[in-house]
Coordinates of C-alpha atoms in Angstrom, one line a residue:
Chain P
D1 CA 23.5 14.5 -1.1
A2 CA 25.7 12.7 -3.6
G3 CA 23.9 10.2 -5.8
V4 CA 25.1 6.8 -6.8
I5 CA 28.7 7.1 -8.0
Q6 CA 30.1 4.7 -10.6
S7 CA 33.6 4.4 -12.0
P8 CA 35.0 4.4 -14.5
R9 CA 32.5 6.2 -16.8
H10 CA 34.1 4.6 -19.9
E11 CA 36.2 1.5 -20.2
V12 CA 37.8 0.2 -23.3
T13 CA 39.6 -3.1 -23.0
E14 CA 40.8 -6.0 -25.1
M15 CA 39.2 -9.4 -25.1
G16 CA 40.5 -11.6 -22.4
Q17 CA 41.3 -8.8 -20.0
E18 CA 39.8 -8.5 -16.5
V19 CA 37.4 -5.6 -16.0
T20 CA 36.3 -4.2 -12.7
L21 CA 33.4 -1.8 -12.4
R22 CA 32.9 0.1 -9.1
C23 CA 29.9 1.5 -7.4
K24 CA 29.3 3.7 -4.3
P25 CA 25.6 3.7 -3.3
I26 CA 23.7 6.6 -1.7
S27 CA 24.6 6.8 1.9
G28 CA 21.9 5.0 4.0
H29 CA 20.6 2.9 1.2
N30 CA 20.8 -0.8 2.0
S31 CA 19.9 -2.3 -1.4
L32 CA 22.2 -2.2 -4.3
F33 CA 21.5 -3.4 -7.9
W34 CA 23.6 -4.0 -11.0
Y35 CA 21.9 -3.7 -14.3
R36 CA 23.2 -4.1 -17.9
Q37 CA 21.7 -2.3 -20.9
T38 CA 22.2 -3.4 -24.4
M39 CA 20.3 -2.7 -27.6
M40 CA 19.4 -6.4 -28.0
R41 CA 18.2 -7.2 -24.5
G42 CA 17.3 -3.8 -23.0
L43 CA 17.8 -3.3 -19.3
E44 CA 18.3 -6.5 -17.3
L45 CA 19.1 -7.1 -13.7
L46 CA 22.4 -8.9 -13.1
I47 CA 22.5 -9.1 -9.3
Y48 CA 21.3 -7.3 -6.3
F49 CA 22.3 -7.1 -2.7
N50 CA 20.4 -6.3 0.5
N51 CA 22.4 -5.4 3.5
N52 CA 25.6 -6.4 1.6
V53 CA 24.2 -10.0 1.0
P54 CA 23.5 -11.2 -2.5
I55 CA 19.8 -11.8 -2.8
D56 CA 19.2 -12.6 -6.5
D57 CA 22.1 -13.3 -8.9
S58 CA 20.0 -15.2 -11.4
G59 CA 20.8 -12.6 -14.0
M60 CA 24.5 -13.1 -13.9
P61 CA 25.4 -14.4 -17.4
E62 CA 28.0 -16.9 -16.5
D63 CA 31.0 -17.7 -14.3
R64 CA 33.0 -15.0 -15.9
F65 CA 30.9 -12.4 -14.0
S66 CA 31.2 -11.9 -10.2
A67 CA 30.0 -9.2 -7.9
K68 CA 30.9 -8.3 -4.3
M69 CA 29.8 -5.9 -1.7
P70 CA 32.3 -5.9 1.1
N71 CA 30.6 -3.1 2.9
A72 CA 27.6 -0.8 2.8
S73 CA 29.3 1.8 0.7
F74 CA 31.1 -0.1 -2.0
S75 CA 30.4 -2.8 -4.6
T76 CA 32.3 -4.2 -7.5
L77 CA 31.3 -6.1 -10.7
K78 CA 34.1 -8.0 -12.2
I79 CA 34.3 -9.7 -15.6
Q80 CA 37.2 -12.1 -16.1
P81 CA 37.9 -12.8 -18.9
S82 CA 36.0 -10.2 -20.9
E83 CA 34.5 -10.9 -24.3
P84 CA 33.2 -8.6 -27.0
R85 CA 29.6 -9.6 -26.2
D86 CA 30.0 -8.1 -22.8
S87 CA 30.1 -4.6 -24.4
A88 CA 27.2 -2.7 -22.8
V89 CA 26.3 0.0 -20.4
Y90 CA 26.4 -1.2 -16.8
F91 CA 24.3 0.6 -14.2
C92 CA 24.5 0.5 -10.5
A93 CA 21.4 1.6 -8.5
S94 CA 20.6 1.8 -4.9
S95 CA 17.4 2.0 -2.8
L96 CA 16.4 2.2 0.9
G97 CA 15.1 -1.3 0.9
Q98 CA 13.8 -4.1 -1.2
G99 CA 10.5 -5.4 0.0
Q100 CA 8.3 -2.3 0.0
D101 CA 7.1 -1.4 -3.4
K102 CA 7.8 2.3 -2.7
N103 CA 11.5 1.9 -2.5
I104 CA 12.7 4.0 -5.5
Q105 CA 15.9 2.9 -7.1
Y106 CA 18.3 5.7 -8.0
F107 CA 20.8 5.0 -10.7
G108 CA 24.4 6.0 -11.2
A109 CA 25.6 7.5 -14.5
G110 CA 26.6 4.1 -15.8
T111 CA 29.8 2.6 -17.1
R112 CA 30.1 2.2 -20.9
L113 CA 32.2 -0.9 -21.5
S114 CA 33.7 -1.7 -24.9
V115 CA 35.5 -5.0 -25.3
L116 CA 37.5 -5.1 -28.5
Chain D
A1 CA 6.8 -13.4 -13.5
Q2 CA 6.4 -9.8 -14.2
K3 CA 6.2 -8.3 -17.6
I4 CA 6.2 -4.7 -18.9
T5 CA 5.1 -3.8 -22.4
Q6 CA 5.7 -0.5 -24.1
T7 CA 4.3 -0.7 -27.6
Q8 CA 5.4 2.7 -28.9
P9 CA 9.1 2.6 -30.1
G10 CA 8.9 6.3 -30.9
M11 CA 6.7 9.2 -30.3
F12 CA 6.7 12.8 -31.6
V13 CA 5.1 15.8 -30.0
Q14 CA 5.2 19.5 -30.6
E15 CA 6.6 21.8 -27.9
K16 CA 3.9 22.8 -25.4
E17 CA 1.6 20.0 -26.3
A18 CA 0.8 17.1 -24.0
V19 CA 1.9 13.5 -24.8
T20 CA 0.9 10.1 -23.4
L21 CA 3.4 7.2 -23.4
D22 CA 1.8 3.8 -23.0
C23 CA 2.7 1.1 -20.6
T24 CA 0.9 -2.2 -19.8
Y25 CA 2.0 -4.7 -17.3
D26 CA 1.4 -8.2 -16.2
T27 CA 1.8 -9.6 -12.7
S28 CA 0.2 -12.0 -10.3
D29 CA 1.3 -10.0 -7.3
Q30 CA -1.4 -8.1 -5.4
S31 CA 0.9 -5.4 -4.2
Y32 CA 3.4 -3.9 -6.7
G33 CA 4.9 -0.6 -7.7
L34 CA 5.1 1.1 -11.1
F35 CA 7.9 3.5 -12.1
W36 CA 8.8 5.7 -15.0
Y37 CA 12.4 6.6 -15.8
K38 CA 13.8 9.1 -18.3
Q39 CA 17.1 8.4 -20.1
P40 CA 18.4 11.4 -22.1
S41 CA 21.0 11.0 -24.7
S42 CA 23.7 11.5 -22.1
G43 CA 22.8 8.1 -20.8
E44 CA 21.8 8.5 -17.1
M45 CA 18.6 7.0 -15.8
I46 CA 16.4 9.6 -14.0
F47 CA 13.5 8.6 -11.8
L48 CA 10.3 10.5 -12.7
I49 CA 7.3 9.1 -11.0
Y50 CA 6.0 6.2 -8.9
Q51 CA 2.5 4.7 -8.5
G52 CA 1.6 2.0 -5.9
S53 CA -0.9 -0.6 -6.8
Y54 CA -3.0 0.4 -3.8
D55 CA -2.8 4.1 -4.4
E56 CA -6.3 5.4 -5.2
Q57 CA -5.1 8.6 -6.7
N58 CA -3.1 8.9 -9.8
A59 CA 0.5 10.0 -9.1
T60 CA 1.6 13.5 -10.2
E61 CA 5.0 15.1 -10.1
G62 CA 5.1 18.5 -11.7
R63 CA 4.4 18.1 -15.4
Y64 CA 4.4 14.3 -15.1
S65 CA 1.3 12.3 -14.2
L66 CA 0.6 8.7 -14.3
N67 CA -2.7 7.5 -15.7
F68 CA -3.2 4.3 -13.6
Q69 CA -5.9 1.9 -14.7
K70 CA -5.6 -1.2 -12.5
A71 CA -8.3 -3.2 -14.2
R72 CA -6.7 -2.7 -17.5
K73 CA -3.2 -3.2 -16.1
S74 CA -2.0 0.0 -17.6
A75 CA 0.2 2.8 -16.3
N76 CA 0.6 5.4 -18.9
L77 CA 2.8 8.5 -18.4
V78 CA 1.4 11.8 -19.4
I79 CA 3.7 14.7 -19.9
S80 CA 2.0 18.1 -20.1
A81 CA 3.4 21.2 -21.8
S82 CA 6.2 19.3 -23.5
Q83 CA 9.6 21.0 -23.6
L84 CA 12.5 20.4 -25.9
G85 CA 14.4 19.0 -23.0
D86 CA 11.9 16.2 -22.6
S87 CA 13.3 14.5 -25.7
A88 CA 14.7 11.3 -24.3
M89 CA 14.0 7.6 -24.0
Y90 CA 11.3 6.8 -21.4
F91 CA 11.2 3.5 -19.6
C92 CA 8.3 2.0 -17.7
A93 CA 9.3 -0.4 -14.9
M94 CA 7.6 -2.6 -12.3
K95 CA 8.5 -4.0 -9.0
G96 CA 6.7 -6.9 -7.3
S97 CA 5.9 -7.2 -3.6
T98 CA 8.7 -9.4 -2.5
L99 CA 11.8 -9.2 -4.6
G100 CA 13.6 -5.9 -5.0
R101 CA 14.3 -6.1 -8.7
L102 CA 12.8 -3.8 -11.4
Y103 CA 11.4 -5.2 -14.6
F104 CA 11.8 -2.8 -17.5
G105 CA 9.9 -2.3 -20.7
R106 CA 11.9 -1.7 -23.9
G107 CA 11.3 2.0 -23.8
T108 CA 9.7 4.8 -25.9
Q109 CA 11.9 7.3 -27.7
L110 CA 10.2 10.7 -27.3
T111 CA 11.1 13.5 -29.7
V112 CA 9.8 17.0 -28.9
W113 CA 10.0 19.4 -31.9
P114 CA 9.7 23.2 -31.9

């Protein structure tokens, strides 16, 4: 079975440009998570969806960030306009559910974003 | 709020030896889950092992075991018979009983030397 698929793997862009990160969760998983990893802040949750509905977006830094999940097999994280401080590795993860503590989150390979 | 603390920024172990990576946590939830992930230099996050707060037995997965001490709120990862390929960053994480998010520690960089 294919794991969580993220694209692109690397993205280099200039400040002010729009960036769109994509994620395909594991088939059958109904929870999807976006995390960001930086040296300064470590791994932090940006937003997560359950059954395509955003449940917790308290980690979204500001209005420049938006996330959508139009269907069970696809999600996007968009940054507009991008800034150098957005440079990080962005991970998407999926799990079978949210409430039970046994629901293991499986991560994609990540997107390394560099904003110049 | 949940909090995960990993006090060892770096650990070194010789090949074939066992190593323990420390993790302590803080939560007011009665039911929670504890996880360990491995992040090699290639960057992906690999799930290793899970321990539920009500599990009476310590979790084991191959060479990985979790030393769970509930009263002390610790969930240390033990890697037996270390291999060179175990060199990586290791993250401890916790999930509460209601929300789905994981809370991560800052990680421990493990280096296995020949």
